[in-house]
CSV table of C-alpha atoms in Angstrom, one decimal:
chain,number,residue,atom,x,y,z
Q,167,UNK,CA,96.4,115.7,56.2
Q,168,UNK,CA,95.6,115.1,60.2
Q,169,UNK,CA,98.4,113.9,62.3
Q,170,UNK,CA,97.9,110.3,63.1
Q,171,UNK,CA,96.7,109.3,66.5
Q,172,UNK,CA,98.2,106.9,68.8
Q,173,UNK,CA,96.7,104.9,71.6
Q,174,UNK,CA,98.5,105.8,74.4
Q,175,UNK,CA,100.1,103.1,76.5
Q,176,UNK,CA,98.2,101.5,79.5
Q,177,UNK,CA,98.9,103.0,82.6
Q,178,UNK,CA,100.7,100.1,85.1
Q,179,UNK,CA,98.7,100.7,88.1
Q,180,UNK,CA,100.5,98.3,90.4
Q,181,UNK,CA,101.7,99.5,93.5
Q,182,UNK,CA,105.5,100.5,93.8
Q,183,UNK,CA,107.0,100.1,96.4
Q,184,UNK,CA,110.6,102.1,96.9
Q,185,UNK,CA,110.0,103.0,93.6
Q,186,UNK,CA,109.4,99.4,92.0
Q,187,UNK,CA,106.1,97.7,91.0
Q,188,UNK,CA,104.6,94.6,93.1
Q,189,UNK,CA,101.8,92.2,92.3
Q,190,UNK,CA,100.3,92.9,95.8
Q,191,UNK,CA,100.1,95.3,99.0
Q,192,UNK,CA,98.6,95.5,101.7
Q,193,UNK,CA,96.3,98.2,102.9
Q,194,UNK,CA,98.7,99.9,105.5
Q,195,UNK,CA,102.8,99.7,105.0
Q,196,UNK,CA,104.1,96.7,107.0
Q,197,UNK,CA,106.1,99.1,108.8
Q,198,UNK,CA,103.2,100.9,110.7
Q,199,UNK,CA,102.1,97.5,112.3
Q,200,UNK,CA,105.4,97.8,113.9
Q,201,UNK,CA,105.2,101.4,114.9
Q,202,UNK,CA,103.8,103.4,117.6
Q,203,UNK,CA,102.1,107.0,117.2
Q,204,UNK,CA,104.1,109.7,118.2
Q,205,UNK,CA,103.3,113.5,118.9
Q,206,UNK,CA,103.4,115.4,115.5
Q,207,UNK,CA,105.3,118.8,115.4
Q,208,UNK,CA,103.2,122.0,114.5
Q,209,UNK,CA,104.6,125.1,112.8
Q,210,UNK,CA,106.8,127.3,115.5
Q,211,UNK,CA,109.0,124.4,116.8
Q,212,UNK,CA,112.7,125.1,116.3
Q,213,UNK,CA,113.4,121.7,114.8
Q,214,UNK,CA,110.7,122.0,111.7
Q,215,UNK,CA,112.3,125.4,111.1
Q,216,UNK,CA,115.7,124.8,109.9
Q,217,UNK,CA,117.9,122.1,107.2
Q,218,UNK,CA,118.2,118.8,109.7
Q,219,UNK,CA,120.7,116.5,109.9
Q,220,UNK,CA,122.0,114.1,107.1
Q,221,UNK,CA,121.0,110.2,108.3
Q,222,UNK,CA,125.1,108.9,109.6
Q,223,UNK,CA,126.0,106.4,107.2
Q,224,UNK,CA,126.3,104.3,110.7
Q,225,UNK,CA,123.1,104.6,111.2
Q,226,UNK,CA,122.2,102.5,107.8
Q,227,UNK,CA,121.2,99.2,108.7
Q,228,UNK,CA,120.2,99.8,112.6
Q,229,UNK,CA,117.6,99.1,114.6
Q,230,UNK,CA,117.1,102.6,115.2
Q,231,UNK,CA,116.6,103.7,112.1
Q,232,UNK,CA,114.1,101.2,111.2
Q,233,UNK,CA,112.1,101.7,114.1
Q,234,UNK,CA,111.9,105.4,113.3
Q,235,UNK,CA,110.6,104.6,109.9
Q,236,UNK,CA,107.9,102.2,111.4
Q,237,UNK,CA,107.3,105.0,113.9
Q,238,UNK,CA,106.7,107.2,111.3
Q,239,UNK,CA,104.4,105.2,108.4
Q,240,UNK,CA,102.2,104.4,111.9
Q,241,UNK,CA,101.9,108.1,112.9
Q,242,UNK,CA,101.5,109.2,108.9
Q,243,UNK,CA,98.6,106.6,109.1
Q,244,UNK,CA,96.7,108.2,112.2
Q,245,UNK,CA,96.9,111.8,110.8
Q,246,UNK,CA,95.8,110.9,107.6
Q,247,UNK,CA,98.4,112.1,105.6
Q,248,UNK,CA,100.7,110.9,102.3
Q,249,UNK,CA,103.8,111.8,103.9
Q,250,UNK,CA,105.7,112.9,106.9
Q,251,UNK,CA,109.5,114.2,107.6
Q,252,UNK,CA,111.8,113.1,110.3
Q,253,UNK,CA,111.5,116.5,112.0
Q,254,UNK,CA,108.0,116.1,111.9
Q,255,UNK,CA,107.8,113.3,114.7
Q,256,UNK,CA,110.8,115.8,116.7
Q,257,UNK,CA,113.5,114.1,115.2
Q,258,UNK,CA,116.5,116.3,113.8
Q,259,UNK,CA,117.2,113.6,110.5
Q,260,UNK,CA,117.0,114.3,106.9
Q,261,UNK,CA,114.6,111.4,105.9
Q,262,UNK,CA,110.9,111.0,105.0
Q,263,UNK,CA,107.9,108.4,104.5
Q,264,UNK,CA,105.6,107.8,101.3
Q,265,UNK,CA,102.3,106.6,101.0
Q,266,UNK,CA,101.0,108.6,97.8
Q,267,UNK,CA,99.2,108.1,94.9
Q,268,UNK,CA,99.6,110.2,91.8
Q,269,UNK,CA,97.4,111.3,89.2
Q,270,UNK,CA,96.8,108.1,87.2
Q,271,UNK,CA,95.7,106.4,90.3
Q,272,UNK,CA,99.2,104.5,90.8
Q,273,UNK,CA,99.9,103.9,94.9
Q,274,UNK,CA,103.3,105.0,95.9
Q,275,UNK,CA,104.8,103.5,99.4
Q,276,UNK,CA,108.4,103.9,100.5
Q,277,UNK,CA,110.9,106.2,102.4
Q,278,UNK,CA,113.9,108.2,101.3
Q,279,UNK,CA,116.9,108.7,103.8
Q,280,UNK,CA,118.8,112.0,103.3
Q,281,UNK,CA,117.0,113.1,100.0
Q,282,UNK,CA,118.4,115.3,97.3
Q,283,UNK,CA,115.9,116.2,94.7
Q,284,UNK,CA,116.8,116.9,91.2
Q,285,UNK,CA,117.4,120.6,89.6
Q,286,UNK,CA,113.8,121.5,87.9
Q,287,UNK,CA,114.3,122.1,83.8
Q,288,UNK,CA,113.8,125.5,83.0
Q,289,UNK,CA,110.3,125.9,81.8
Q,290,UNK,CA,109.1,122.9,83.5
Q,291,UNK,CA,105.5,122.5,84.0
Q,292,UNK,CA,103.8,124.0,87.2
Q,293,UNK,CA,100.3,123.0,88.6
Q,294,UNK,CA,99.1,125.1,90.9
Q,295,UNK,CA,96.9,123.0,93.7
Q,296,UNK,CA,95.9,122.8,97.0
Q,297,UNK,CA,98.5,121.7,99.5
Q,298,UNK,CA,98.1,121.2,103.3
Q,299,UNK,CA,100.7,119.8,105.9
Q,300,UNK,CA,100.1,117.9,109.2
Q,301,UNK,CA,102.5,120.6,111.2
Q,302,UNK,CA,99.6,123.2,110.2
Q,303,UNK,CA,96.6,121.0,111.1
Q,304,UNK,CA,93.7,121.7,109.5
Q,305,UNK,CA,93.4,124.6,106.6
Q,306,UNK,CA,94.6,123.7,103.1
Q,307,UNK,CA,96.5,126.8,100.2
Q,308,UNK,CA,96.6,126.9,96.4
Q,309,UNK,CA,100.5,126.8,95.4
Q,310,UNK,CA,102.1,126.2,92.4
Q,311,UNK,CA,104.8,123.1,92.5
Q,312,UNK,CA,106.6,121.5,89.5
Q,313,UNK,CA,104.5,118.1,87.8
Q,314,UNK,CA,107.2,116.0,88.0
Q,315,UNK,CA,109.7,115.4,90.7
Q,316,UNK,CA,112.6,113.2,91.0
Q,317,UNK,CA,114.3,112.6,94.2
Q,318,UNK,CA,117.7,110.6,94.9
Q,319,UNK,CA,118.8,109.0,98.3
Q,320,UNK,CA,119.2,106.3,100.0
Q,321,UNK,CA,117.1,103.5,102.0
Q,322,UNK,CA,117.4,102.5,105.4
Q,323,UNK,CA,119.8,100.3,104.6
Q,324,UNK,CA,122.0,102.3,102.7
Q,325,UNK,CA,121.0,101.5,99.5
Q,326,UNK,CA,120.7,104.0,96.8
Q,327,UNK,CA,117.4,104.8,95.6
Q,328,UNK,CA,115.9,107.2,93.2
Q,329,UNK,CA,112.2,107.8,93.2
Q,330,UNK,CA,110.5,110.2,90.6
Q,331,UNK,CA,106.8,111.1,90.3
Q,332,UNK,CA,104.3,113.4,88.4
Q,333,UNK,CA,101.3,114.9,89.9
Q,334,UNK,CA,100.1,115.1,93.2
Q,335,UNK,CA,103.1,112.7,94.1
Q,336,UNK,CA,105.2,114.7,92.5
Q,337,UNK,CA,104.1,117.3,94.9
Q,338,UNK,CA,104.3,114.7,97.9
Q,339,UNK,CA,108.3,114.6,97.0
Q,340,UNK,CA,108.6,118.3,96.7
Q,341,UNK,CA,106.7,119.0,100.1
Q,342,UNK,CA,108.6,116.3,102.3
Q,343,UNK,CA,111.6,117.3,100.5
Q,344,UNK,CA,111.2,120.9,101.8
Q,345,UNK,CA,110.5,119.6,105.1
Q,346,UNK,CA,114.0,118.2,105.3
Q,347,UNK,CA,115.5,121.4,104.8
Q,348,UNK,CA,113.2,123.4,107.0
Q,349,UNK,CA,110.7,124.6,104.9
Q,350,UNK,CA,107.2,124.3,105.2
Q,351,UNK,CA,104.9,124.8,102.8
Q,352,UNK,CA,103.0,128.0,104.0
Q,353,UNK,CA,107.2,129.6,103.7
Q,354,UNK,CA,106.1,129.7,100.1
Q,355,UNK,CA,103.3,131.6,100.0
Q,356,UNK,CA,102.8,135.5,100.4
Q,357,UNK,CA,102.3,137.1,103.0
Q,358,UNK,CA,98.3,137.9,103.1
Q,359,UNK,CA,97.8,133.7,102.3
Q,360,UNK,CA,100.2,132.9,105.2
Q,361,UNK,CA,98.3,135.1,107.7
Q,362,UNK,CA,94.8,133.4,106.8
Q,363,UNK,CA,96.3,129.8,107.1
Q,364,UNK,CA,97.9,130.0,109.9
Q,365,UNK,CA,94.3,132.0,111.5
Q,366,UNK,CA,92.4,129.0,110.0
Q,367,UNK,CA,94.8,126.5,111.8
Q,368,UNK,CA,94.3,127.9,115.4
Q,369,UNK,CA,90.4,127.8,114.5
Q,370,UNK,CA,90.9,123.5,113.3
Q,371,UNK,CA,94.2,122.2,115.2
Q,372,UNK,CA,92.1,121.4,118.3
Q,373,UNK,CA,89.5,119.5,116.1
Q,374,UNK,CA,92.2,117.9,113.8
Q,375,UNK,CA,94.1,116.2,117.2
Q,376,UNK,CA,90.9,114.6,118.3
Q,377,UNK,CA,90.3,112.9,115.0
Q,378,UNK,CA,93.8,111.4,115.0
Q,379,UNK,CA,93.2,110.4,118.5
Q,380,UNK,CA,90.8,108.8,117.4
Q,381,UNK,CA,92.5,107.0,114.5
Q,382,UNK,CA,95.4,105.9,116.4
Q,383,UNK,CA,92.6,104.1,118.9
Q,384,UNK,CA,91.0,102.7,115.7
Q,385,UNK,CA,93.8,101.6,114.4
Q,386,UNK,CA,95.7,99.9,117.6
Q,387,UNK,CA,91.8,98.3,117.7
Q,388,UNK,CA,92.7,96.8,114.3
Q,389,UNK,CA,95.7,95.0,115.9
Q,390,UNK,CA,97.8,97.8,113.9
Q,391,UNK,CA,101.3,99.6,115.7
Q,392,UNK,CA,102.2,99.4,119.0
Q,393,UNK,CA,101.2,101.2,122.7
Q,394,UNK,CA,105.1,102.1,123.3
């Protein structure tokens, strides 16, 4: 006798935000229209290199902090990207910006101050994919990451917050994870694989920069972010 078959459940494809579902979203993060675009580190600067700072729990709540994160959805936004680190806009803090979606189409927004992700099950599922990373602009490596993710932290206002994801978000949260502890992506690859990225980025970077120029100009056109 055949096992019986059940329908799966309908996937929930409203947006969550900080890990929560909403009704409606907007296009871009409310946080980038009150950003500005900063310079984005590339692979060789000291600061993308090693663990960064945990966020001060004084910092929860501040101005500061807040402008940082709009700073950063803005500048994630020009380059095109799903997420970006702290030390990836120069700044020596343990926190990163989401704007993801993962395999069953679901949109992910948020940011995670001073994340800690969770010990992977032994025997967990890998996926082996391509992954690129806006501090080596341009060229793109197959590397094998876990399917789900779950990462704890807080948010900028010192709430706790625990965001978990499968797929290519679940990748999102491993890679701006590593970030925060000064790895980057191409640290996990072999040797030979390493040595063509990094050839392939000093053949794009110079092409990549002038298409985010050119974003950022489209975007402050759009009435989005700020000049300064």
């Amino acid at each position: 006798m055949s096992e019986q078959s059940t329908p799966e459940r309908p996937v929930d494809v409203r947006v969550r935000v900080q890990g929560e579902p909403v009704d409606d979203f907007p296009e871009t993060a409310p946080e980038a229209a009150r950003g500005r675009v900063r310079r984005i580190t590339v692979t060789g600067e000291e600061v993308l290199h090693r663990a960064n700072k945990d966020v001060d729990a004084s910092m929860f709540g501040s101005a500061e902090l807040s402008a940082l994160i709009d700073d950063m959805f803005l500048t994630m936004y020009a380059a095109e990207g799903v997420g970006l680190a702290g030390n990836q806009v120069g700044e020596d803090l343990r926190l990163f910006v989401y704007d993801c979606p993962d395999d069953d189409g679901v949109r992910h927004v948020g940011h995670v101050v001073n994340p800690v992700p969770a010990e992977r099950e032994a025997g967990a599922a890998l996926a082996v994919e391509n992954e690129g990373c806006l501090s080596v602009p341009g060229p793109h490596a197959e590397l094998a990451r876990a399917e789900y993710a779950k990462v704890t932290g807080f948010d900028k206002d010192g709430a706790p917050v625990e965001i978990e994801g499968t797929g290519y978000f679940a990748r999102c949260l491993q890679h701006e994870t590593d970030h925060t502890y000064g790895r980057l992506y191409i640290d996990r690859l072999a040797t030979r694989p390493r040595k063509k990225v990094l050839k392939q980025m000093n053949e794009m970077a110079a092409d990549v920069f002038a298409r985010r120029e050119a974003n950022a100009a489209k975007l402050r056109e759009e009435g989005i972010g700020r000049d300064s």
